[in-house]
CSV table of C-alpha atoms in Angstrom, one decimal:
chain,number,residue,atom,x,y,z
Z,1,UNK,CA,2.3,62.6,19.1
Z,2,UNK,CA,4.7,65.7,18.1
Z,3,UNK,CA,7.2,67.1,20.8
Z,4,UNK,CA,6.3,70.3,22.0
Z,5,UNK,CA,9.3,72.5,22.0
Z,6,UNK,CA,7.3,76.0,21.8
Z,7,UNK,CA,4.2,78.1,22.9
Z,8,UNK,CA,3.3,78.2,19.4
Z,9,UNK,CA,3.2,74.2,19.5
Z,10,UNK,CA,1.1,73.9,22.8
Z,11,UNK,CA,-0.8,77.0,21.3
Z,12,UNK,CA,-2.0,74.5,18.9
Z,13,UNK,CA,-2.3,71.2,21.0
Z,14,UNK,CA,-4.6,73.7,22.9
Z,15,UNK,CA,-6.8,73.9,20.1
Z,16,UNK,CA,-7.0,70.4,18.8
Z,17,UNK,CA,-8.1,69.5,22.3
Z,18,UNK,CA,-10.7,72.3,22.8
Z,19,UNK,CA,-11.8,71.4,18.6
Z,20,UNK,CA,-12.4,67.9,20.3
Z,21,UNK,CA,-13.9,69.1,23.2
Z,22,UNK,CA,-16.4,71.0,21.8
Z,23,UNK,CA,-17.1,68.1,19.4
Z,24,UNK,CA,-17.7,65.6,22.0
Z,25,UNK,CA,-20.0,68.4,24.0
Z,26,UNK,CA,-22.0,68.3,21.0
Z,27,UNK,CA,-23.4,64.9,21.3
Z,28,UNK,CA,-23.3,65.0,25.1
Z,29,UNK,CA,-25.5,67.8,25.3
Z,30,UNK,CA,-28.0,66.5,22.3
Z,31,UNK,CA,-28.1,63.7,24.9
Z,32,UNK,CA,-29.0,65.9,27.8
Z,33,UNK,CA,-31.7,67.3,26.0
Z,34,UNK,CA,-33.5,64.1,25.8
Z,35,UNK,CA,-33.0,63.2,29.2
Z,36,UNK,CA,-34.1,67.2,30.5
Z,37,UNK,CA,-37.5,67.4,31.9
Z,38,UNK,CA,-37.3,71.1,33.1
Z,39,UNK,CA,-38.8,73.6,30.0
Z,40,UNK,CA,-35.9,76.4,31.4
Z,41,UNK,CA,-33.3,74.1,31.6
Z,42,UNK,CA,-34.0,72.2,28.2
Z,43,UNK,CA,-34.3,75.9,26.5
Z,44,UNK,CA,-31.0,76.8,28.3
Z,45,UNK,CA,-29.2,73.4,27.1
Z,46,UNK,CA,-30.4,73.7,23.5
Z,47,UNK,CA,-29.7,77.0,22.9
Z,48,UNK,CA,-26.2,76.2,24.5
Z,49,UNK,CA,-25.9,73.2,22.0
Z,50,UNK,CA,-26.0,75.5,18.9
Z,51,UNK,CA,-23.4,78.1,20.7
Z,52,UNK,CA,-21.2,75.0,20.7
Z,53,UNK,CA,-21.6,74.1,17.0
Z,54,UNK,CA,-20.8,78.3,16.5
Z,55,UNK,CA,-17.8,77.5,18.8
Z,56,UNK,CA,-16.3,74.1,17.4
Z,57,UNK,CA,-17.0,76.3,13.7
Z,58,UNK,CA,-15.0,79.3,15.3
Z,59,UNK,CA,-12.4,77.0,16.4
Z,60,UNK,CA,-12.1,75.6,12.8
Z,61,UNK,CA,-11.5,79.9,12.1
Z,62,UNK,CA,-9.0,80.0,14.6
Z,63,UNK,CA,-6.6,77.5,13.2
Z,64,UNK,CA,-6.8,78.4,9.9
Z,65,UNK,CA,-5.7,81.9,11.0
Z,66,UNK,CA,-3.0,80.6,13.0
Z,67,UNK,CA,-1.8,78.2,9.8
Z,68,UNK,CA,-2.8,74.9,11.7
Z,69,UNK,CA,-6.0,72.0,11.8
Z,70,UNK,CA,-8.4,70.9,14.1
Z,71,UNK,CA,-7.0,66.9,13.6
Z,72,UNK,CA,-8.1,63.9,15.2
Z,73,UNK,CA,-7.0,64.4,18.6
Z,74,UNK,CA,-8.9,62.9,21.2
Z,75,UNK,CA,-9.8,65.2,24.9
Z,76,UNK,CA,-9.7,62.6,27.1
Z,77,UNK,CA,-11.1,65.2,30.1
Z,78,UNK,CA,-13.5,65.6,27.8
Z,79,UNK,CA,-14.1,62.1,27.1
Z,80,UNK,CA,-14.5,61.7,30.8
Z,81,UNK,CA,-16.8,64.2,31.7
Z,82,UNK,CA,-19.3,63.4,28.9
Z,83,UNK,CA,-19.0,59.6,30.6
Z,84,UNK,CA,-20.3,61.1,33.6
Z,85,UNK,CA,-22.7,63.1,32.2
Z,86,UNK,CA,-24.0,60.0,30.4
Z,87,UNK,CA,-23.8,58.2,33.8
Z,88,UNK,CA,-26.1,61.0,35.4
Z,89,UNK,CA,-28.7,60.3,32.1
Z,90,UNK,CA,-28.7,56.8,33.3
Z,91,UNK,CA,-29.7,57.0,37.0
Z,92,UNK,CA,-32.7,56.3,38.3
Z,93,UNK,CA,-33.7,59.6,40.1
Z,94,UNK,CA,-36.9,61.6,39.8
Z,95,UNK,CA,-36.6,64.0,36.8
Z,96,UNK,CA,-35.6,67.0,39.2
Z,97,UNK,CA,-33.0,65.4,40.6
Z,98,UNK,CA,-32.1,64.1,37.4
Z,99,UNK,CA,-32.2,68.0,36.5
Z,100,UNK,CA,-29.9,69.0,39.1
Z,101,UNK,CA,-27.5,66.4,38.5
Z,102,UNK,CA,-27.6,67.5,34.6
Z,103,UNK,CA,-27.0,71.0,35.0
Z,104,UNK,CA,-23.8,69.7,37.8
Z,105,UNK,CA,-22.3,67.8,34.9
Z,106,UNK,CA,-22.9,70.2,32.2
Z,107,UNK,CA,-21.1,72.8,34.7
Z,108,UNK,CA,-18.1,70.9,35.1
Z,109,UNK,CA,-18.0,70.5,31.4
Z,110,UNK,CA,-18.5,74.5,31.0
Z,111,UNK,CA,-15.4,75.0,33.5
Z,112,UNK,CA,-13.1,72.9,31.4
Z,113,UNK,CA,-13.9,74.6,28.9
Z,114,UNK,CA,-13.5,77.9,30.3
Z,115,UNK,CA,-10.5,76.6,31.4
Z,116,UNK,CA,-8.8,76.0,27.9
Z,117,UNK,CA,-10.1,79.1,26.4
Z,118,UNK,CA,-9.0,81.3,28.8
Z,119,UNK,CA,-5.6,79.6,28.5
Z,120,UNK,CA,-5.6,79.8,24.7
Z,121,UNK,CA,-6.9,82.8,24.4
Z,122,UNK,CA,-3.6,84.4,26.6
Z,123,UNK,CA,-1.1,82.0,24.4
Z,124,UNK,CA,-2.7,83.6,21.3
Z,125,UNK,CA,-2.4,86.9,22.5
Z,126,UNK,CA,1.0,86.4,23.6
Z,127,UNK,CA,2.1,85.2,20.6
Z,128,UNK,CA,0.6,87.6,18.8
Z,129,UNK,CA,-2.4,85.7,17.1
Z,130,UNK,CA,-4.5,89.0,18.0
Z,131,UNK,CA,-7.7,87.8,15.3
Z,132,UNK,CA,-7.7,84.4,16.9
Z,133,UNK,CA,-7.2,85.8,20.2
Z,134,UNK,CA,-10.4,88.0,19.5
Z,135,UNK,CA,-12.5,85.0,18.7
Z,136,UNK,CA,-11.0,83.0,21.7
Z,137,UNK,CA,-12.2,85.4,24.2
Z,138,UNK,CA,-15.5,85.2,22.6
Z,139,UNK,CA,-15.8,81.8,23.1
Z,140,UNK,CA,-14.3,82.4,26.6
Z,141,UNK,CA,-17.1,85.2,27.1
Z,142,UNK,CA,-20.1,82.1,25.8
Z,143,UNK,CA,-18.9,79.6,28.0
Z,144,UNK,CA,-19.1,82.0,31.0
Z,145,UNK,CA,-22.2,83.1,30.5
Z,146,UNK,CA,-23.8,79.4,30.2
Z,147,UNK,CA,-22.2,78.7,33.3
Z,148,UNK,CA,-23.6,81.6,35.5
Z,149,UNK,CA,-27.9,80.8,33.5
Z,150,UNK,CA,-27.0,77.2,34.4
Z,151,UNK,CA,-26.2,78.0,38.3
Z,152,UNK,CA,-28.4,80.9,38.5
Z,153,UNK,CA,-31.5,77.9,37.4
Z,154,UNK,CA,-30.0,75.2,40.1
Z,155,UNK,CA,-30.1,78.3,42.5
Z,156,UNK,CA,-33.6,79.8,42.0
Z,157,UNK,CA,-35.5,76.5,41.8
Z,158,UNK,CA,-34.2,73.2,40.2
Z,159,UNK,CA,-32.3,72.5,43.3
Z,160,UNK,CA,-34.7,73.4,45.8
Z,161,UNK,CA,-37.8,71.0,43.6
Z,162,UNK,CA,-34.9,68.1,44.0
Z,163,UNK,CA,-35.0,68.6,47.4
């Protein structure tokens, strides 16, 4: 693993982990869809699965902007919140609380994500990566919005039917 010495290097760790984020979300959430009894929340994952192949294809934009690649780094927080995820697809619960437990772990993978992005997105601003920035945010903007549909669903009924 390279030293980082600058916010341009972290800048760029940044990214290889989010490119390997979103790739691991990928097959987590093809997963979830399977497992997804709800018609609402299996619409709201699947449309969320091809925002993330947009966003792992942004991503791909974003370091050839900024002169770097995606590599082969692995997100370990990643790794482990697909494990769980994968964990919840396993357990034997009725299929709304198996719901409710799906849209938790799919939420804690949307905050990590939201997480990275929004950090990214300030180090590419800062140092002065203003395209990639743009496309950052967007992401950032995605993420956000997949987390409120998926809360406001456990909220108005998948919670209360795993009751």
């Amino acid at each position: 693993m390279a030293k980082l010495k600058t916010l341009e290097d972290l800048f760029e760790h940044q990214l290889k982990d989010l490119y390997s984020a979103e790739k691991q979300g990928v097959a987590a959430l093809t997963k979830m869809i399977k497992a997804t009894d709800d018609e609402k929340l299996k619409q709201a994952i699947t449309t969320h699965l091809e925002e993330t192949k947009a966003q792992k294809d942004r991503l791909e934009k974003v370091c050839e902007l900024v002169g770097t690649t995606p590599g082969r780094m692995k997100c370990k927080a990643m790794e482990g919140l697909v494990e769980e995820g994968e964990e919840t697809i396993e357990e034997d619960a009725t299929p709304e609380v198996k719901d409710a437990g799906l849209i938790a772990s799919i939420q804690r993978m949307e905050h990590y994500e939201i997480a990275g992005y929004g950090t990214a997105a300030h180090f590419a601003e800062r140092l002065g990566h203003k395209e990639a920035a743009d496309l950052l945010r967007q992401t950032l903007a995605e993420e956000q919005k997949t987390d409120t549909l998926l809360n406001d669903l456990a909220k108005s009924y998948i919670n209360e039917k795993a009751e």
